[in-house]
Short mmCIF file of C-alpha atoms and ligand atoms in Angstrom, two decimals:
data_model
loop_
_atom_site.label_atom_id
_atom_site.label_comp_id
_atom_site.label_asym_id
_atom_site.label_seq_id
_atom_site.Cartn_x
_atom_site.Cartn_y
_atom_site.Cartn_z
CA UNK A 1 -60.68 -3.49 -8.05
CA UNK A 2 -64.15 -4.97 -7.66
CA UNK A 3 -64.63 -8.57 -8.62
CA UNK A 4 -67.69 -10.31 -10.02
CA UNK A 5 -69.44 -13.38 -8.58
CA UNK A 6 -67.72 -16.54 -9.77
CA UNK A 7 -69.28 -19.93 -10.34
CA UNK A 8 -67.56 -22.64 -8.29
CA UNK A 9 -70.01 -25.39 -9.32
CA UNK A 10 -73.54 -25.37 -10.79
CA UNK A 11 -74.94 -24.92 -7.26
CA UNK A 12 -72.28 -22.67 -5.73
CA UNK A 13 -71.11 -19.12 -6.41
CA UNK A 14 -68.32 -17.17 -4.76
CA UNK A 15 -69.68 -13.80 -3.58
CA UNK A 16 -66.75 -12.60 -1.47
CA UNK A 17 -64.43 -9.62 -1.73
CA UNK A 18 -60.76 -8.81 -2.06
CA UNK A 19 -59.06 -6.54 0.47
CA UNK A 20 -58.06 -3.37 -1.34
CA UNK A 21 -56.92 -1.05 1.47
CA UNK A 22 -55.21 -2.81 4.32
CA UNK A 23 -51.46 -3.37 4.33
CA UNK A 24 -51.70 -5.61 7.42
CA UNK A 25 -54.17 -8.41 8.18
CA UNK A 26 -55.33 -8.40 11.82
CA UNK A 27 -53.19 -5.28 12.17
CA UNK A 28 -50.12 -7.53 12.25
CA UNK A 29 -49.43 -9.64 9.21
CA UNK A 30 -48.11 -8.19 5.97
CA UNK A 31 -50.22 -9.10 2.95
CA UNK A 32 -48.15 -8.09 -0.09
CA UNK A 33 -50.27 -10.42 -2.22
CA UNK A 34 -53.49 -9.22 -0.59
CA UNK A 35 -56.19 -11.36 0.95
CA UNK A 36 -59.74 -12.28 0.02
CA UNK A 37 -62.76 -12.71 2.27
CA UNK A 38 -64.58 -15.63 0.69
CA UNK A 39 -68.32 -16.06 0.95
CA UNK A 40 -70.50 -18.44 -1.01
CA UNK A 41 -74.11 -18.75 -2.14
CA UNK A 42 -75.38 -22.34 -2.48
CA UNK A 43 -78.67 -22.93 -4.26
CA UNK A 44 -80.61 -26.15 -3.87
CA UNK A 45 -83.83 -26.99 -5.70
CA UNK A 46 -85.86 -25.43 -2.88
CA UNK A 47 -83.65 -23.39 -0.62
CA UNK A 48 -80.66 -21.08 -0.67
CA UNK A 49 -77.81 -20.72 1.81
CA UNK A 50 -75.07 -18.16 2.29
CA UNK A 51 -71.81 -19.42 3.75
CA UNK A 52 -69.97 -16.77 5.77
CA UNK A 53 -69.81 -13.09 4.98
CA UNK A 54 -67.10 -10.43 4.63
CA UNK A 55 -65.45 -7.54 6.45
CA UNK A 56 -67.79 -4.58 7.01
CA UNK A 57 -65.88 -2.34 4.59
CA UNK A 58 -66.99 -4.62 1.75
CA UNK A 59 -70.63 -5.14 2.74
CA UNK A 60 -72.10 -3.16 -0.18
CA UNK A 61 -69.93 -4.96 -2.70
CA UNK A 62 -70.85 -8.26 -1.04
CA UNK A 63 -74.57 -7.58 -1.25
CA UNK A 64 -74.25 -6.42 -4.85
CA UNK A 65 -72.62 -9.73 -5.71
CA UNK A 66 -75.23 -11.74 -3.83
CA UNK A 67 -77.92 -9.88 -5.83
CA UNK A 68 -76.31 -10.95 -9.09
CA UNK A 69 -76.74 -14.59 -8.05
CA UNK A 70 -80.00 -14.60 -6.09
CA UNK A 71 -82.62 -12.34 -4.55
CA UNK A 72 -81.29 -11.91 -0.97
CA UNK A 73 -84.87 -12.22 0.30
CA UNK A 74 -84.73 -15.84 -0.87
CA UNK A 75 -81.81 -16.72 1.41
CA UNK A 76 -83.10 -19.27 3.93
CA UNK A 77 -79.88 -19.97 5.84
CA UNK A 78 -76.74 -18.08 6.67
CA UNK A 79 -73.97 -20.31 7.96
CA UNK A 80 -71.56 -18.60 10.32
CA UNK A 81 -68.54 -20.88 10.27
CA UNK A 82 -66.53 -18.40 12.33
CA UNK A 83 -67.47 -15.15 14.06
CA UNK A 84 -64.18 -13.30 13.51
CA UNK A 85 -64.81 -9.85 12.06
CA UNK A 86 -63.35 -10.65 8.65
CA UNK A 87 -66.19 -13.15 8.05
CA UNK A 88 -69.03 -11.64 10.04
CA UNK A 89 -69.06 -7.83 10.02
CA UNK A 90 -71.32 -7.65 6.97
CA UNK A 91 -73.91 -10.04 8.48
CA UNK A 92 -76.33 -7.38 9.83
CA UNK A 93 -76.33 -5.71 6.42
CA UNK A 94 -77.04 -9.04 4.70
CA UNK A 95 -79.81 -9.79 7.20
CA UNK A 96 -81.54 -6.49 6.38
CA UNK A 97 -81.86 -7.75 2.82
CA UNK A 98 -82.51 -11.35 3.88
CA UNK A 99 -85.01 -11.03 6.73
CA UNK A 100 -86.19 -14.63 6.40
CA UNK A 101 -82.78 -16.14 6.95
CA UNK A 102 -81.93 -18.41 9.87
CA UNK A 103 -78.36 -18.20 11.15
CA UNK A 104 -76.57 -21.50 11.67
CA UNK A 105 -73.73 -21.53 14.20
CA UNK A 106 -72.43 -23.00 17.46
CA UNK A 107 -73.72 -21.83 20.87
CA UNK A 108 -70.58 -19.76 21.37
CA UNK A 109 -70.84 -18.11 17.94
CA UNK A 110 -74.48 -17.33 18.77
CA UNK A 111 -73.36 -15.58 21.98
CA UNK A 112 -70.67 -13.69 20.07
CA UNK A 113 -73.18 -12.62 17.42
CA UNK A 114 -75.45 -11.14 20.09
CA UNK A 115 -72.50 -9.46 21.84
CA UNK A 116 -71.23 -7.79 18.68
CA UNK A 117 -74.49 -6.88 16.99
CA UNK A 118 -76.93 -6.53 19.93
CA UNK A 119 -79.62 -8.35 18.08
CA UNK A 120 -81.20 -11.82 18.34
CA UNK A 121 -81.62 -13.37 14.90
CA UNK A 122 -83.48 -16.55 13.99
CA UNK A 123 -81.00 -19.25 14.89
CA UNK A 124 -80.25 -22.92 14.38
CA UNK A 125 -77.67 -23.94 16.96
CA UNK A 126 -75.14 -26.65 16.14
CA UNK A 127 -74.50 -28.93 19.13
CA UNK A 128 -73.07 -32.04 17.44
CA UNK A 129 -71.50 -33.14 14.16
CA UNK A 130 -74.65 -34.73 12.75
CA UNK A 131 -76.90 -31.76 12.02
CA UNK A 132 -77.84 -31.30 8.37
CA UNK A 133 -80.11 -28.99 6.41
CA UNK A 134 -81.62 -29.93 3.08
CA UNK A 135 -81.67 -27.24 0.39
CA UNK A 136 -83.44 -29.57 -2.05
CA UNK A 137 -80.99 -32.09 -3.45
CA UNK A 138 -78.12 -30.28 -1.74
CA UNK A 139 -77.40 -31.20 1.87
CA UNK A 140 -75.29 -29.14 4.22
CA UNK A 141 -73.68 -30.82 7.20
CA UNK A 142 -71.98 -28.92 9.99
CA UNK A 143 -68.83 -30.21 11.61
CA UNK A 144 -67.40 -28.63 14.72
CA UNK A 145 -63.74 -27.71 14.29
CA UNK A 146 -62.87 -25.75 17.44
CA UNK A 147 -59.97 -23.28 17.40
CA UNK A 148 -59.78 -23.06 13.64
CA UNK A 149 -59.30 -20.37 14.33
CA UNK A 150 -61.46 -19.38 17.32
CA UNK A 151 -63.20 -21.79 19.72
CA UNK A 152 -66.63 -21.35 18.07
CA UNK A 153 -65.62 -22.52 14.61
CA UNK A 154 -67.33 -25.06 12.32
CA UNK A 155 -66.74 -26.30 8.79
CA UNK A 156 -69.68 -26.84 6.45
CA UNK A 157 -69.84 -29.81 4.10
CA UNK A 158 -71.90 -29.85 0.92
CA UNK A 159 -72.45 -33.59 0.83
CA UNK A 160 -73.57 -34.18 -2.77
CA UNK A 161 -70.58 -32.29 -4.18
CA UNK A 162 -67.90 -33.13 -1.62
CA UNK A 163 -67.20 -29.45 -1.02
CA UNK A 164 -65.88 -28.49 2.40
CA UNK A 165 -66.27 -24.82 3.35
CA UNK A 166 -63.42 -24.48 5.79
CA UNK A 167 -63.31 -20.76 6.62
CA UNK A 168 -59.85 -20.05 8.10
CA UNK A 169 -58.64 -23.64 7.73
CA UNK A 170 -56.65 -24.06 4.47
CA UNK A 171 -56.69 -20.31 3.86
CA UNK A 172 -53.95 -18.28 2.21
CA UNK A 173 -52.78 -14.67 2.32
CA UNK A 174 -53.69 -14.00 -1.27
CA UNK A 175 -56.21 -11.92 -3.18
CA UNK A 176 -58.21 -13.62 -5.88
CA UNK A 177 -57.58 -12.69 -9.47
CA UNK A 178 -60.63 -11.24 -11.20
CA UNK A 179 -63.10 -13.93 -12.21
CA UNK A 180 -60.76 -16.67 -11.15
CA UNK A 181 -61.28 -18.16 -7.75
CA UNK A 182 -60.51 -21.70 -8.66
CA UNK A 183 -57.12 -23.32 -8.68
CA UNK A 184 -56.85 -26.79 -10.06
CA UNK A 185 -53.25 -26.77 -11.09
CA UNK A 186 -50.70 -28.20 -8.68
CA UNK A 187 -48.08 -25.80 -10.04
CA UNK A 188 -50.31 -22.95 -8.90
CA UNK A 189 -50.32 -24.40 -5.39
CA UNK A 190 -46.54 -24.70 -5.51
CA UNK A 191 -46.36 -20.96 -6.07
CA UNK A 192 -47.84 -20.28 -2.63
CA UNK A 193 -45.26 -22.41 -0.90
CA UNK A 194 -43.52 -21.44 1.24
CA UNK A 195 -44.77 -17.94 0.98
CA UNK A 196 -48.36 -16.89 1.37
CA UNK A 197 -49.75 -20.24 2.52
CA UNK A 198 -47.07 -20.87 5.11
CA UNK A 199 -47.03 -17.27 6.33
CA UNK A 200 -50.82 -17.43 6.72
CA UNK A 201 -50.48 -20.60 8.76
CA UNK A 202 -47.63 -19.10 10.82
CA UNK A 203 -49.53 -15.91 11.58
CA UNK A 204 -53.04 -17.27 12.07
CA UNK A 205 -52.88 -20.96 12.95
CA UNK A 206 -49.60 -21.95 14.62
CA UNK A 207 -50.93 -21.83 18.14
CA UNK A 208 -53.72 -24.23 17.14
CA UNK A 209 -51.73 -26.67 15.09
CA UNK A 210 -52.91 -29.66 17.18
CA UNK A 211 -56.48 -28.68 16.37
CA UNK A 212 -55.70 -28.68 12.66
CA UNK A 213 -54.60 -32.32 12.93
CA UNK A 214 -57.63 -33.18 15.10
CA UNK A 215 -59.98 -31.64 12.53
CA UNK A 216 -58.40 -33.63 9.73
CA UNK A 217 -58.72 -36.81 11.82
CA UNK A 218 -62.36 -35.98 12.39
CA UNK A 219 -62.99 -35.55 8.65
CA UNK A 220 -61.48 -39.01 8.16
CA UNK A 221 -63.52 -40.60 10.93
CA UNK A 222 -66.73 -39.06 9.66
CA UNK A 223 -65.82 -40.25 6.15
CA UNK A 224 -66.00 -36.71 4.82
CA UNK A 225 -64.65 -37.07 1.31
CA UNK A 226 -63.15 -33.72 0.35
CA UNK A 227 -63.29 -33.12 -3.39
CA UNK A 228 -63.29 -29.34 -3.18
CA UNK A 229 -61.81 -27.10 -0.49
CA UNK A 230 -63.58 -23.76 -0.33
CA UNK A 231 -61.79 -21.73 2.35
CA UNK A 232 -62.53 -18.29 3.75
CA UNK A 233 -59.33 -16.73 2.39
CA UNK A 234 -57.45 -17.19 -0.87
CA UNK A 235 -57.87 -19.73 -3.64
CA UNK A 236 -60.48 -22.47 -3.81
CA UNK A 237 -59.09 -25.89 -4.61
CA UNK A 238 -61.22 -27.95 -6.97
CA UNK A 239 -58.51 -30.57 -7.38
CA UNK A 240 -55.40 -31.62 -5.49
CA UNK A 241 -57.18 -31.24 -2.18
CA UNK A 242 -54.98 -33.95 -0.70
CA UNK A 243 -51.89 -31.91 -1.54
CA UNK A 244 -53.31 -28.96 0.38
CA UNK A 245 -54.20 -31.12 3.37
CA UNK A 246 -50.80 -32.83 3.36
CA UNK A 247 -49.18 -29.43 3.29
CA UNK A 248 -51.18 -28.27 6.30
CA UNK A 249 -50.44 -31.52 8.11
CA UNK A 250 -46.75 -30.89 7.55
CA UNK A 251 -47.08 -27.36 8.94
CA UNK A 252 -48.95 -28.74 11.93
CA UNK A 253 -46.76 -31.62 12.99
CA UNK A 254 -44.19 -29.97 12.42
CA UNK A 255 -41.70 -31.65 10.13
CA UNK A 256 -38.47 -30.14 11.37
CA UNK A 257 -35.91 -29.28 8.73
CA UNK A 258 -32.18 -29.39 9.30
CA UNK A 259 -31.93 -25.66 9.67
CA UNK A 260 -31.08 -23.02 12.22
CA UNK A 261 -32.75 -19.64 12.07
CA UNK A 262 -30.55 -16.65 12.84
CA UNK A 263 -32.85 -13.82 13.93
CA UNK A 264 -31.10 -10.53 14.40
CA UNK A 265 -32.08 -7.02 15.51
CA UNK A 266 -29.48 -4.48 14.48
CA UNK A 267 -29.70 -0.70 14.07
CA UNK A 268 -26.35 0.01 12.42
CA UNK A 269 -25.15 -3.36 11.18
CA UNK A 270 -22.63 -4.19 13.91
CA UNK A 271 -24.61 -7.19 15.16
CA UNK A 272 -24.99 -8.37 11.55
CA UNK A 273 -21.20 -8.87 11.46
CA UNK A 274 -21.72 -12.15 13.34
CA UNK A 275 -23.84 -13.70 10.63
CA UNK A 276 -21.10 -15.12 8.45
CA UNK A 277 -19.38 -16.84 11.39
CA UNK A 278 -22.70 -18.13 12.73
CA UNK A 279 -23.64 -19.49 9.31
CA UNK A 280 -20.31 -21.29 9.16
CA UNK A 281 -21.00 -22.83 12.59
CA UNK A 282 -24.45 -24.02 11.51
CA UNK A 283 -22.96 -25.53 8.35
CA UNK A 284 -20.20 -27.22 10.35
CA UNK A 285 -22.99 -29.02 12.22
CA UNK A 286 -24.60 -30.10 8.95
CA UNK A 287 -27.40 -27.53 8.99
CA UNK A 288 -28.60 -24.72 6.81
CA UNK A 289 -28.73 -21.17 8.17
CA UNK A 290 -31.80 -19.03 7.49
CA UNK A 291 -31.32 -15.38 8.37
CA UNK A 292 -34.20 -13.23 9.58
CA UNK A 293 -33.60 -9.52 9.95
CA UNK A 294 -36.35 -8.51 12.36
CA UNK A 295 -36.39 -4.93 11.11
CA UNK A 296 -36.86 -5.64 7.43
CA UNK A 297 -38.46 -9.07 7.51
CA UNK A 298 -42.07 -9.08 8.62
CA UNK A 299 -43.13 -11.13 11.66
CA UNK A 300 -45.04 -13.78 9.67
CA UNK A 301 -41.89 -14.50 7.67
CA UNK A 302 -39.96 -14.92 10.92
CA UNK A 303 -42.62 -17.24 12.39
CA UNK A 304 -42.85 -19.24 9.15
CA UNK A 305 -39.08 -19.77 9.26
CA UNK A 306 -39.02 -20.63 12.96
CA UNK A 307 -42.08 -22.90 13.13
CA UNK A 308 -40.27 -25.89 11.61
CA UNK A 309 -36.75 -25.01 12.78
CA UNK A 310 -35.29 -26.95 15.71
CA UNK A 311 -32.71 -24.23 16.47
CA UNK A 312 -32.64 -20.48 16.79
CA UNK A 313 -29.77 -18.04 17.25
CA UNK A 314 -31.00 -14.66 18.45
CA UNK A 315 -28.88 -11.55 18.18
CA UNK A 316 -29.58 -8.13 19.58
CA UNK A 317 -27.98 -4.74 19.75
CA UNK A 318 -28.32 -3.33 23.25
CA UNK A 319 -31.04 -0.71 23.32
CA UNK A 320 -31.50 1.40 26.45
CA UNK A 321 -29.84 -1.33 28.56
CA UNK A 322 -32.23 -3.90 27.13
CA UNK A 323 -32.83 -5.93 23.98
CA UNK A 324 -33.84 -4.34 20.70
CA UNK A 325 -37.65 -3.74 20.62
CA UNK A 326 -38.37 -5.92 17.57
CA UNK A 327 -36.48 -8.81 19.19
CA UNK A 328 -38.73 -8.42 22.22
CA UNK A 329 -41.71 -8.40 19.86
CA UNK A 330 -40.49 -11.59 18.19
CA UNK A 331 -40.14 -13.29 21.60
CA UNK A 332 -43.66 -12.21 22.48
CA UNK A 333 -44.99 -13.73 19.25
CA UNK A 334 -43.06 -16.97 19.89
CA UNK A 335 -44.61 -17.09 23.35
CA UNK A 336 -48.23 -16.56 22.28
CA UNK A 337 -47.90 -18.84 19.27
CA UNK A 338 -46.44 -21.65 21.45
CA UNK A 339 -43.21 -21.77 19.49
CA UNK A 340 -40.81 -22.23 22.36
CA UNK A 341 -39.73 -25.82 21.83
CA UNK A 342 -36.36 -24.89 20.32
CA UNK A 343 -32.69 -24.91 21.20
CA UNK A 344 -31.42 -21.32 21.34
CA UNK A 345 -28.17 -19.37 21.53
CA UNK A 346 -27.56 -15.66 22.02
CA UNK A 347 -25.27 -13.06 20.49
CA UNK A 348 -25.16 -9.28 20.51
CA UNK A 349 -23.35 -6.07 21.31
CA UNK A 350 -23.27 -2.80 23.17
CA UNK A 351 -21.24 0.39 23.41
CA UNK A 352 -21.02 1.45 27.04
CA UNK A 353 -23.15 -0.68 29.36
CA UNK A 354 -24.35 -4.14 28.35
CA UNK A 355 -27.92 -5.31 28.88
CA UNK A 356 -29.32 -6.75 25.65
CA UNK A 357 -27.93 -10.25 26.07
CA UNK A 358 -28.73 -10.33 29.79
CA UNK A 359 -32.40 -9.51 29.30
CA UNK A 360 -32.63 -11.82 26.32
CA UNK A 361 -31.16 -14.66 28.39
CA UNK A 362 -33.60 -14.09 31.24
CA UNK A 363 -36.57 -13.96 28.90
CA UNK A 364 -35.62 -17.08 26.94
CA UNK A 365 -35.09 -19.02 30.16
CA UNK A 366 -38.40 -17.80 31.51
CA UNK A 367 -40.18 -18.97 28.35
CA UNK A 368 -38.64 -22.44 28.62
CA UNK A 369 -36.40 -22.43 25.56
CA UNK A 370 -33.51 -24.89 25.65
CA UNK A 371 -30.61 -22.44 25.87
CA UNK A 372 -27.11 -23.63 25.03
CA UNK A 373 -23.76 -22.01 25.86
CA UNK A 374 -22.93 -18.52 27.06
CA UNK A 375 -24.12 -15.49 25.09
CA UNK A 376 -21.50 -14.09 22.76
CA UNK A 377 -21.82 -10.43 23.64
CA UNK A 378 -19.21 -7.89 22.59
CA UNK A 379 -18.40 -4.24 23.16
CA UNK A 380 -18.20 -2.55 19.78
CA UNK A 381 -17.52 -4.69 16.73
CA UNK A 382 -16.67 -8.41 17.06
CA UNK A 383 -12.98 -9.36 16.91
CA UNK A 384 -11.71 -12.46 15.15
CA UNK A 385 -11.81 -14.25 18.49
CA UNK A 386 -15.44 -13.18 19.08
CA UNK A 387 -16.37 -14.48 15.66
CA UNK A 388 -14.73 -17.80 16.48
CA UNK A 389 -16.80 -17.98 19.70
CA UNK A 390 -19.91 -17.24 17.66
CA UNK A 391 -19.08 -20.01 15.22
CA UNK A 392 -18.65 -22.50 18.07
CA UNK A 393 -21.91 -21.40 19.65
CA UNK A 394 -23.81 -21.83 16.37
CA UNK A 395 -22.31 -25.29 15.91
CA UNK A 396 -23.16 -26.35 19.47
CA UNK A 397 -26.74 -25.02 19.25
CA UNK A 398 -27.35 -26.70 15.91
CA UNK A 399 -25.85 -30.03 17.00
CA UNK A 400 -27.89 -30.02 20.18
CA UNK A 401 -31.10 -29.24 18.30
CA UNK A 402 -30.61 -31.97 15.71
CA UNK A 403 -29.84 -34.48 18.47
CA UNK A 404 -32.84 -33.35 20.52
CA UNK A 405 -35.24 -33.56 17.59
CA UNK A 406 -33.57 -36.68 16.14
CA UNK A 407 -33.11 -35.22 12.70
C1 FMN B 501 -31.26 4.19 20.74
C2 FMN B 501 -30.02 3.48 21.17
C3 FMN B 501 -29.93 3.00 22.46
C4 FMN B 501 -28.78 2.35 22.89
N1 FMN B 501 -28.70 1.90 24.15
C5 FMN B 501 -27.53 1.36 24.61
C6 FMN B 501 -27.38 0.95 25.95
O1 FMN B 501 -28.28 1.08 26.76
N2 FMN B 501 -26.20 0.42 26.36
C7 FMN B 501 -25.15 0.29 25.50
O2 FMN B 501 -24.08 -0.17 25.90
N3 FMN B 501 -25.27 0.64 24.19
C8 FMN B 501 -26.44 1.16 23.74
N4 FMN B 501 -26.55 1.55 22.42
C9 FMN B 501 -25.40 1.32 21.54
C10 FMN B 501 -25.56 0.05 20.70
O3 FMN B 501 -25.97 -1.05 21.49
C11 FMN B 501 -24.22 -0.31 20.05
O4 FMN B 501 -23.77 0.80 19.28
C12 FMN B 501 -24.32 -1.54 19.18
O5 FMN B 501 -23.02 -1.92 18.75
C13 FMN B 501 -25.18 -1.26 17.95
O6 FMN B 501 -25.34 -2.45 17.24
P1 FMN B 501 -25.95 -2.42 15.78
O7 FMN B 501 -24.96 -1.75 14.87
O8 FMN B 501 -26.13 -3.86 15.45
O9 FMN B 501 -27.23 -1.67 15.84
C14 FMN B 501 -27.69 2.19 22.00
C15 FMN B 501 -27.81 2.65 20.70
C16 FMN B 501 -28.94 3.31 20.28
C17 FMN B 501 -29.02 3.82 18.87
FE1 FE2 B 502 -60.13 -16.16 12.01
FE1 FE2 B 503 -60.44 -15.29 8.66
#
């Protein structure tokens, strides 16, 4: 479904695209509600700027939309907030139609542009947080926000309107409904929580959560008043911007909830037989159990559940003398996303020669998790006694985590 350009304000039009093909964003994250690649045309009295671009697959659609708002040859500036492919692949195509445009980006984004497109465009390099360009009554200011979500990233502020173009910051895994890019209603925002907004954060931003807080501090220090948030993915917020920022601050801190995630990898359901006893143990310690089935629940859902959990119980069926592959994958994601500051406990099973729990133990210890108790590992199905051990383990892990995190 092709969308039309949408007016965000008298000066600003959305000229982005919705993803229509991909099931996974970045080849990893499920996007059942889709995703949009947002790009914006801003017209001042004298000059015109394009903010970001779209994935290459949508370059024709993108250009068509730009044409409906302005003659591309009149574009004076193209702001590259972030060089990731989802915002930059269409840039060479846009530049063919906008040969007079000067690209605005950081030194590192400039290097990346040359490396990807083997071409040296007219460039204005951003080296501080003070640079502005005047479009004629509309002033753009560029603020460096490293690691949101690559090191070369900036946000662009349209001063007269208080609009902050944040690219990946404040994005959501969500396509935009036709002719409706603007969300002003707080109830609409509530609909994304904890789903697409939190999963987006978990998948894309968790590793850089400190940088999210630093960027928000910087906006405060620079007295950037944010009336409109225009991100690179998902809805634009023309009201309730504080709610969105508070939400992201809470993802970034994180605000631990009194919960224990039970993540389990099971082929035939035997390992799932522990869940009831584990849940009871978590509840005995005053927590809430959240179960993640690593086969059927996608990784972003697992990360979104774990990122504000102080405790994690990991269960695995033994698979070729080792842990189940998706459990290994989950551990890898926890490692690269810096989500290892948790208390953990282990459970699992085997049929003839154990190995799952052993490898899981070694890996968790290596990654610096706070591991409590002995793994509850059983041959075949758990007995009543095994279930009792599992309950005690879940209680001990949960109690330790709540004590550790003072919650
Ligand atoms: C592909 C595959 C590989 C397995 N590898 C081992 C193994 O190396 N050692 C072992 O004792 N059991 C192994 N098992 C048996 C399972 O670990 C055991 O049946 C377990 O109880 C299954 O748990 P689940 O029902 O939660 O999947 C394997 C099973 C499958 C299907
Ligand atoms: Fe990105
Ligand atoms: Fe992006």
